[in-house]
Coordinates of C-alpha atoms in Angstrom, one line a residue:
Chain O
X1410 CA 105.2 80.4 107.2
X1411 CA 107.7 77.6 105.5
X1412 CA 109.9 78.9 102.9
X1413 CA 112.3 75.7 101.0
X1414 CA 113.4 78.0 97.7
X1415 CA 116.5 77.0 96.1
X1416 CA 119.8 78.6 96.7
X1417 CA 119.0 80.2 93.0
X1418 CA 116.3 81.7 93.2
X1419 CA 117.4 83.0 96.7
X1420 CA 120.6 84.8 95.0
X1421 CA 117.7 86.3 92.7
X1422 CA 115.5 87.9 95.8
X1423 CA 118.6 90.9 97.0
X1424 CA 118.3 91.6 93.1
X1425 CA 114.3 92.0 93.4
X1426 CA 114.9 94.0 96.5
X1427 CA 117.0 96.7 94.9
X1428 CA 114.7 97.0 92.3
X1429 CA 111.5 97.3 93.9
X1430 CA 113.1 99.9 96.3
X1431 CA 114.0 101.7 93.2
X1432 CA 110.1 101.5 92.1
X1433 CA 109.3 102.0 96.0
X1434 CA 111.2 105.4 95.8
X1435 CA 109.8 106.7 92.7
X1436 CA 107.0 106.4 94.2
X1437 CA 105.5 103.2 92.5
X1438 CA 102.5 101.0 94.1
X1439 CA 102.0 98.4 91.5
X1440 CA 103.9 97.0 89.4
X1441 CA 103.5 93.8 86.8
X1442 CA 105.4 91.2 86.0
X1443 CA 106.3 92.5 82.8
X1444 CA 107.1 95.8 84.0
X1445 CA 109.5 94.6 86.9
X1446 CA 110.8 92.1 84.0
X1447 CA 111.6 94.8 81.7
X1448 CA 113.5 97.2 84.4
X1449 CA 115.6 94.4 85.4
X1450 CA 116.3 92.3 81.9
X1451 CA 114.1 89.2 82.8
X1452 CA 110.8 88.1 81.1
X1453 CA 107.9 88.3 83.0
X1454 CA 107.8 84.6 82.8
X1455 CA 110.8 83.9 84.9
X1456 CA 109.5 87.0 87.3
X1457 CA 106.4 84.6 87.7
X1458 CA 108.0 81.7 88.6
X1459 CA 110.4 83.4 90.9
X1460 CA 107.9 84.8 92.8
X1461 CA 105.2 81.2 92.6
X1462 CA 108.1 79.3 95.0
X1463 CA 107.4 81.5 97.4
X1464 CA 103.9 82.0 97.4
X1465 CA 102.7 84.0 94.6
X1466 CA 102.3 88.1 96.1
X1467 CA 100.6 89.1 92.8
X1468 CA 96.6 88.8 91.8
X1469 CA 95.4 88.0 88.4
X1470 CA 94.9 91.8 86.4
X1471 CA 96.7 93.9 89.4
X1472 CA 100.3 92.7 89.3
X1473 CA 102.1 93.0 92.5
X1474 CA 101.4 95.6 95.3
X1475 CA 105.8 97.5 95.3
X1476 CA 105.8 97.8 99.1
X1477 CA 104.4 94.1 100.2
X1478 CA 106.1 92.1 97.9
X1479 CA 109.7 94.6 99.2
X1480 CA 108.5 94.1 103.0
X1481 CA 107.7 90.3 102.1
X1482 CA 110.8 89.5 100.3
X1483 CA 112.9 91.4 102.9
X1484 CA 111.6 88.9 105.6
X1485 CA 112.2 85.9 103.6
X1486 CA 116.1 87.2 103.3
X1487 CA 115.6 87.8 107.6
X1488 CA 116.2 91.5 107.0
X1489 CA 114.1 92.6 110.0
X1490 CA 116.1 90.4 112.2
X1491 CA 118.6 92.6 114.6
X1492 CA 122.0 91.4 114.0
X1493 CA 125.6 92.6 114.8
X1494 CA 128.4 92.1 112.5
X1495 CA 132.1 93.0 113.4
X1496 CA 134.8 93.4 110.4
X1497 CA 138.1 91.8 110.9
X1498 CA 141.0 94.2 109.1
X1499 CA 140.5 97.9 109.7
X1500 CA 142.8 98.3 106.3
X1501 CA 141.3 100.0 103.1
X1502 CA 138.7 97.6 102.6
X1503 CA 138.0 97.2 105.9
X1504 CA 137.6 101.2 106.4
X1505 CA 135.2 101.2 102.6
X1506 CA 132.7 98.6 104.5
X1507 CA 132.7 100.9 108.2
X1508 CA 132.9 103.9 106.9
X1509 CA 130.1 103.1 103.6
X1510 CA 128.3 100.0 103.5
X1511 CA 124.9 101.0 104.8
X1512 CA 124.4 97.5 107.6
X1513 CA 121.8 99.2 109.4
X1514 CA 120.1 98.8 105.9
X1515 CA 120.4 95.2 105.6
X1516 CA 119.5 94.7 109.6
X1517 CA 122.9 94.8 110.7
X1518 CA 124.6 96.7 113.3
X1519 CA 127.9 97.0 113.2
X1520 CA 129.4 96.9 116.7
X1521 CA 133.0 96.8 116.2
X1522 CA 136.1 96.2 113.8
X1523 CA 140.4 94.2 114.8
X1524 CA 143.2 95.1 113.7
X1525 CA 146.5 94.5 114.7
X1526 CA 148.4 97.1 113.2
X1527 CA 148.9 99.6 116.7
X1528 CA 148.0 103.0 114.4
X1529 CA 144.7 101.7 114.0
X1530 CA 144.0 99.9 117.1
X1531 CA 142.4 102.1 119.7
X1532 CA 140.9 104.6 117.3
X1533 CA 136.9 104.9 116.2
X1534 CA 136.2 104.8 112.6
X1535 CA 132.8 106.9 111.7
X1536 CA 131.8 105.5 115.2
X1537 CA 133.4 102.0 115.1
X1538 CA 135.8 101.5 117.6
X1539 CA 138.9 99.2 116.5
X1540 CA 140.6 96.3 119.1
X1541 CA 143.4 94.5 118.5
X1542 CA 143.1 90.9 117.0
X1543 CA 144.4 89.3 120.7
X1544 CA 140.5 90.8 121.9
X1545 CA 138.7 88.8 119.7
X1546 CA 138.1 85.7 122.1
X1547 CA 137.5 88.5 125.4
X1548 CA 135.1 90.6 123.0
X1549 CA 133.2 88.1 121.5
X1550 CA 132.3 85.8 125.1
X1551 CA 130.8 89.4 126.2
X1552 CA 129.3 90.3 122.7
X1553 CA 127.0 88.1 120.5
X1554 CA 128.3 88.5 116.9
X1555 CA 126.6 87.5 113.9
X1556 CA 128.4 88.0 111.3
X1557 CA 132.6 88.8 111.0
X1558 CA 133.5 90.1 107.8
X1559 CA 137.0 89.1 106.6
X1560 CA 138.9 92.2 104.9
X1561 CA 142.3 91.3 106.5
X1562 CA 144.8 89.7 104.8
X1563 CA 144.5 86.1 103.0
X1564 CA 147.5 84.8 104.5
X1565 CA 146.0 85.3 108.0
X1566 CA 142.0 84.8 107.2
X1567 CA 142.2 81.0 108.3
X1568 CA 143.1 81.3 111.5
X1569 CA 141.0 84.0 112.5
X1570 CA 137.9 81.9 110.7
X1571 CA 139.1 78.8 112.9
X1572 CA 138.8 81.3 116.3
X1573 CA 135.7 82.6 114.8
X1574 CA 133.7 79.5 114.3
X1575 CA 135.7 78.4 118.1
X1576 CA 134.1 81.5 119.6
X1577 CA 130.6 80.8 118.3
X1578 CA 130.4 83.3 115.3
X1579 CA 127.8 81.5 113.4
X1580 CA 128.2 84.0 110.1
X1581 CA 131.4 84.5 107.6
X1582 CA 131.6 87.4 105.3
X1583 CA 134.7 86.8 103.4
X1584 CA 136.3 89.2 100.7
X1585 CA 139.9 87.7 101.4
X1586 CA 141.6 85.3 98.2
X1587 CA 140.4 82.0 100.1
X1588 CA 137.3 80.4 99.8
X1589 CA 135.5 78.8 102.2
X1590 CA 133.0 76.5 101.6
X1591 CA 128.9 77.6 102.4
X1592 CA 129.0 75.5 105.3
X1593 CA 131.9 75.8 107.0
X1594 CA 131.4 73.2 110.4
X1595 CA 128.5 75.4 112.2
X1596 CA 129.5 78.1 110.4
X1597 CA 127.6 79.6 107.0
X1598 CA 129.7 81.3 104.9
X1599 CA 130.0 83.8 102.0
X1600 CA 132.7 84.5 99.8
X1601 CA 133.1 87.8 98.1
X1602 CA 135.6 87.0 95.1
X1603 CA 136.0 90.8 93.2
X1604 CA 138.2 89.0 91.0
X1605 CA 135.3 86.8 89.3
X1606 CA 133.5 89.8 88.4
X1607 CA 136.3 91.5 86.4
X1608 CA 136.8 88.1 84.9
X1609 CA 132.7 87.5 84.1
X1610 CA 133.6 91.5 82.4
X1611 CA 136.7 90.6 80.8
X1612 CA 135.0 87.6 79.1
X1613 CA 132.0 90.4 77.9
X1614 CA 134.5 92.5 76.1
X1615 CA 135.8 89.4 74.2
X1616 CA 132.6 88.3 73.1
X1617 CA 131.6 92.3 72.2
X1618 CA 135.0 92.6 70.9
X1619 CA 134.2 89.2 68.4
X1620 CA 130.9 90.8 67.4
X1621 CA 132.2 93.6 66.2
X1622 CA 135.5 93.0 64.5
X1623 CA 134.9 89.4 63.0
X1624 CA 136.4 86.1 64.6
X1625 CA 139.7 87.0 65.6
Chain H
X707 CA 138.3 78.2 68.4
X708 CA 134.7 78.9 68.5
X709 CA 132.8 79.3 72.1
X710 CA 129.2 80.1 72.9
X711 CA 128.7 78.9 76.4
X712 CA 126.2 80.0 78.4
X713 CA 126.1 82.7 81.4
X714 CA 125.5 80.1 84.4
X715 CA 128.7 78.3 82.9
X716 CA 130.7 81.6 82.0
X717 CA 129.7 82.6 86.1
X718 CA 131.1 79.6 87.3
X719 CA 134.4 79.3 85.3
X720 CA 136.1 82.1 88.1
X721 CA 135.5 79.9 90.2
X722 CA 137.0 76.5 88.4
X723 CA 140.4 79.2 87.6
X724 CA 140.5 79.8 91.1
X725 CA 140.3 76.1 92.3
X726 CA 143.0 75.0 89.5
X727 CA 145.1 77.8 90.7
X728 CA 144.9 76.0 94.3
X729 CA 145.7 72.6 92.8
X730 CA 148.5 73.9 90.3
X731 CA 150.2 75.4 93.9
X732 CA 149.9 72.7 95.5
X733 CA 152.1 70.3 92.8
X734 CA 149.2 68.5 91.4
X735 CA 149.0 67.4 88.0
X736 CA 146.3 65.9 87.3
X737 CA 142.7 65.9 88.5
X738 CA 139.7 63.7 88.2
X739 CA 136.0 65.3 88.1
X740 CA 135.1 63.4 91.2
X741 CA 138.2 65.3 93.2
X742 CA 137.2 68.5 91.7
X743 CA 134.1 68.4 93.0
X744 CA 134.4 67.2 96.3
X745 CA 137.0 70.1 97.0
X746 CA 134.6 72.4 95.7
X747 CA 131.5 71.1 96.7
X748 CA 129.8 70.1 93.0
X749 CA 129.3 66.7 91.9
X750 CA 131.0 65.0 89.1
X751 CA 128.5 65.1 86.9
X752 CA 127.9 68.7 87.3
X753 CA 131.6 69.2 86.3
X754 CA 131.8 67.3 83.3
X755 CA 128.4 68.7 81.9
X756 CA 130.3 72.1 82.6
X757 CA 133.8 71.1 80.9
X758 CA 131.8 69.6 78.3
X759 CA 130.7 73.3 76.7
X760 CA 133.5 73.8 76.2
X761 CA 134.8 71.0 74.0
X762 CA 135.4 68.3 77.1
X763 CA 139.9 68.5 78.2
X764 CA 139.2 65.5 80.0
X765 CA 140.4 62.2 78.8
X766 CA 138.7 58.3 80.1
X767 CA 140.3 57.1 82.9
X768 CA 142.8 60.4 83.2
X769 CA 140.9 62.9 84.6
X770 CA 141.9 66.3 83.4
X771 CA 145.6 67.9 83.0
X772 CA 145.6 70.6 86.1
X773 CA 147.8 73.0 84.1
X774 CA 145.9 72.5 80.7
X775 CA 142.6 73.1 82.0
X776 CA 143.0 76.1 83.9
X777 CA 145.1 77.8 80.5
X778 CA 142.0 76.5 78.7
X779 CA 140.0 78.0 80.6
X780 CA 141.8 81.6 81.7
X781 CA 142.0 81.9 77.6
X782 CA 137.9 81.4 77.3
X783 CA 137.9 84.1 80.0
X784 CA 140.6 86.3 78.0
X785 CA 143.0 86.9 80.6
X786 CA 145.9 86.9 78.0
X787 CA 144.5 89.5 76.5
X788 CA 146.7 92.7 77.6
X789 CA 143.6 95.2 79.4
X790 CA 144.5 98.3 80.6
X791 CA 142.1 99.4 83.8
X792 CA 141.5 102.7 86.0
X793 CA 139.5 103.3 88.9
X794 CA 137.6 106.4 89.2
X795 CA 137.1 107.1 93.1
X796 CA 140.2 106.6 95.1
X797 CA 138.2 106.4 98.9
X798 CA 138.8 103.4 100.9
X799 CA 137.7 101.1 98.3
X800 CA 139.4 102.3 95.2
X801 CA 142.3 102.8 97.6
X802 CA 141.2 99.1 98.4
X803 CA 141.7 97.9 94.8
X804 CA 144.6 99.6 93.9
X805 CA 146.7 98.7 96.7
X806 CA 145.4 94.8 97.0
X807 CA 143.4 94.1 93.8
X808 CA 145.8 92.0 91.5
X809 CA 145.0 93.5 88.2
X810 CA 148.0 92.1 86.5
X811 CA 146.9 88.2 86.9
X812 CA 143.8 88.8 85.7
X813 CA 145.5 90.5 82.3
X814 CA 144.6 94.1 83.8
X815 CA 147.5 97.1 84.0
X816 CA 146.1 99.8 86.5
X817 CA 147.2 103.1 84.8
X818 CA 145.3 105.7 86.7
X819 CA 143.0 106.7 89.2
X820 CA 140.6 109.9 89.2
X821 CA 139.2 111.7 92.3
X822 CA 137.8 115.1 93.2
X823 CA 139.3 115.2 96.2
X824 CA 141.8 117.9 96.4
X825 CA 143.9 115.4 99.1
X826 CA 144.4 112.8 96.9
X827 CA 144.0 114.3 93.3
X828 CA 148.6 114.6 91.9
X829 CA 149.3 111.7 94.6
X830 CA 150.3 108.3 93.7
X831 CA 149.2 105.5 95.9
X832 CA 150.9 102.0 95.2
X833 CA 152.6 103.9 91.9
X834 CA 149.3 104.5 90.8
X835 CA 148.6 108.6 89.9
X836 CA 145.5 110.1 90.9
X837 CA 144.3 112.8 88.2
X838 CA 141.3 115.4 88.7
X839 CA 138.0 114.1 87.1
X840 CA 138.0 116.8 85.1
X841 CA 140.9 115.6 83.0
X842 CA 139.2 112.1 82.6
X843 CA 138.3 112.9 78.4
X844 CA 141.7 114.0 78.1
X845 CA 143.4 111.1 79.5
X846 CA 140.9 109.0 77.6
X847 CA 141.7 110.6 74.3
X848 CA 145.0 110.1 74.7
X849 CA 145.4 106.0 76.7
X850 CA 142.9 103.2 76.0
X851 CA 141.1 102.2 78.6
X852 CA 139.4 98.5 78.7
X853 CA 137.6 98.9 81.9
X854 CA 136.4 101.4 84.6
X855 CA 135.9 100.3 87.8
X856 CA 133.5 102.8 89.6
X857 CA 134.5 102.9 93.5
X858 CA 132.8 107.0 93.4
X859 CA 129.6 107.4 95.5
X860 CA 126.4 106.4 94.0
X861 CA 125.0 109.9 93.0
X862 CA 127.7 110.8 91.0
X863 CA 128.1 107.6 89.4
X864 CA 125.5 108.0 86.2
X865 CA 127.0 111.0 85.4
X866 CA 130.9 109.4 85.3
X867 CA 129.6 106.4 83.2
X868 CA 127.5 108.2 81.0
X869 CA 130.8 110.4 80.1
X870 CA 133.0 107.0 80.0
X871 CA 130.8 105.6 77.6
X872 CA 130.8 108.7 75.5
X873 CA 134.5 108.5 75.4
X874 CA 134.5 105.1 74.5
X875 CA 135.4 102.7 77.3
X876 CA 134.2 99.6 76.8
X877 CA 134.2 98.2 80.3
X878 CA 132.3 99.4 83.3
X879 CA 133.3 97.5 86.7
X880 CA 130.6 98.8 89.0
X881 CA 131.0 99.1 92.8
X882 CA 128.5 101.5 93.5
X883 CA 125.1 101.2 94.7
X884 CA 123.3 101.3 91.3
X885 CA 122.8 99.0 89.3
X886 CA 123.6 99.2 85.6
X887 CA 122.6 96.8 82.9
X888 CA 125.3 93.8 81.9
X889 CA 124.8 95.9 78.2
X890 CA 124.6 99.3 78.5
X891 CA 124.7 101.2 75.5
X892 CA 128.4 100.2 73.5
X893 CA 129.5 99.3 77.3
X894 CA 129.7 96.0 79.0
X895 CA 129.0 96.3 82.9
X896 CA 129.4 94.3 85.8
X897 CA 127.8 95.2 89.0
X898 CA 129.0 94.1 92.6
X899 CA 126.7 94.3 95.2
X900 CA 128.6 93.9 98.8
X901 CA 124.6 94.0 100.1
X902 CA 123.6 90.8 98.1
X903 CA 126.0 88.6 99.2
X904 CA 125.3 89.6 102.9
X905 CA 121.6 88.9 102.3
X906 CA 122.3 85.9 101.3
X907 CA 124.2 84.7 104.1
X908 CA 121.6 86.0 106.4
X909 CA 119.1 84.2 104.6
X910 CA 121.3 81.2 105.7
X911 CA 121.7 82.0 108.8
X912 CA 118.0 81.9 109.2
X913 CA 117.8 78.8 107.5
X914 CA 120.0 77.2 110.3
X915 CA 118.3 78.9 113.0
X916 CA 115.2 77.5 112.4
X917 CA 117.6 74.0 112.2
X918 CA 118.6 73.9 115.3
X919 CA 115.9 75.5 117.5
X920 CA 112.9 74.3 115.3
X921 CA 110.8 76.8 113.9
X922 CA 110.1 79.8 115.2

């Protein structure tokens, strides 16, 4: 199969995913456009054409069958492939994502986490063990490594994404302050910026805050 | 001033503050569409039609004021506007944003934390004090709160943001693994997804994959 879908519509699909797992758990095995569209604040128009660049899923009167269109659009994102990730900055962030973020989930596993800072390096977070920084280059000519997320901090992130890409790490999670652009020499990249969410809220409250008492 | 720009644009102004930000460090005063985009990977055009909801800042054959455009557009964002902030779930994430997050460039004041945990709940981490959840109304009755940010897990969360809202927070910044709509009742919410951003990038992984070794 051939997928070309535009970058939008691919930030759309994790969306769709959470949802129909939602529908999947509550035991759903249909669902129509307008239905999905209504859950998730979209019209059953832009569902449609969503779902039309990548082949359609639903039938004319049925709507679309919950578990194929999860299983299909979780192939289209490459969750079934088995890949390894390794985290970079065993600090509170660092810990959150080891200790929480469910990667076997997403087709992840996560094999191992650097730090430098010597109370953390030696010790096994929920499983993970943690190496220093100076065992990046050793670990990762024995250990293919997808992805690397960045939770270390800023100030350091660009060198370690320079010995990264040098090393053959082909994937770049970043939550650090920098950005990095998508493609990144052979590298694909995505930045996590917490900051443009509270700023995406903060402009929300304005506008609610308008609405309700008058222009300021 | 009146403003009603839509959501694509308000998304992508974080991004546009954070690029100024670079720019203003780095002594520059001025900046043409065409250098805007090629640091940040847009075309001119692109920029221009963006800058132009907004009632233009550029000027013919100047290119835009550095410093000007980024106050223009930190003020459409409101992050003059004095927020106050907590964070209910002080784990490794909420540890994560209170020790690291910088709440007071984006207009924020962190003021408290709530846990249940009997470890962390009278302690203060990064001056920050962490009260029982149980004394959430209370502090809420007596301190404005602008925003929530939820770093508690998942199961609990609906019950915390119902209990928010009904004590009049206006803001919900939501790190957990549910999703709440953007309107939610009186409340405003943003959701971050760690798991949608790594999707993504594996999506482009694949992508390149099938790049270099031909389909598969």
């Amino acid at each position: 199969m051939k997928y070309k879908i535009s970058n939008n519509v691919i930030r759309r699909l994790p969306r769709y995913i959470r949802f129909l797992e939602l529908l999947e758990a509550s035991g759903a095995v249909r669902v129509s456009s307008k239905e999905l569209g209504e859950l998730m604040g979209l019209t059953a128009s832009q569902i449609r054409q969503d779902f039309n660049c990548f082949g359609g899923f639903g039938q004319q009167g049925y709507g679309y069958n919950v578990q194929q269109l999860s299983e299909a659009m979780s192939e289209i994102m490459g969750i079934s492939h088995e890949r390894k990730a390794i985290v970079i900055g065993a600090g509170n962030l660092g810990k959150a994502l080891i200790a929480n973020f469910k990667f076997k989930k997403y087709g992840y596993t996560l094999t191992a986490a650097f730090d430098v800072c010597p109370e953390l390096v030696g010790k096994k977070f929920s499983r993970t063990p943690v190496y220093h920084i100076d065992k990046l280059e050793e670990y990762l000519m024995k250990n293919k490594v997808d992805v690397a997320a960045l939770t270390l901090p800023g100030e350091t992130a660009s060198g370690v994404v320079t010995r990264l890409i040098n090393s053959g790490v082909p994937g770049i999670w970043n939550f650090t302050r920098l950005e990095f652009p998508a493609t990144f020499g052979p590298a694909r990249v995505e930045n996590v910026h917490f900051a443009d969410s509270l700023l995406v809220l903060s402009y929300a409250l304005k506008e609610k805050e308008k609405e309700e008492g008058g222009e300021a």
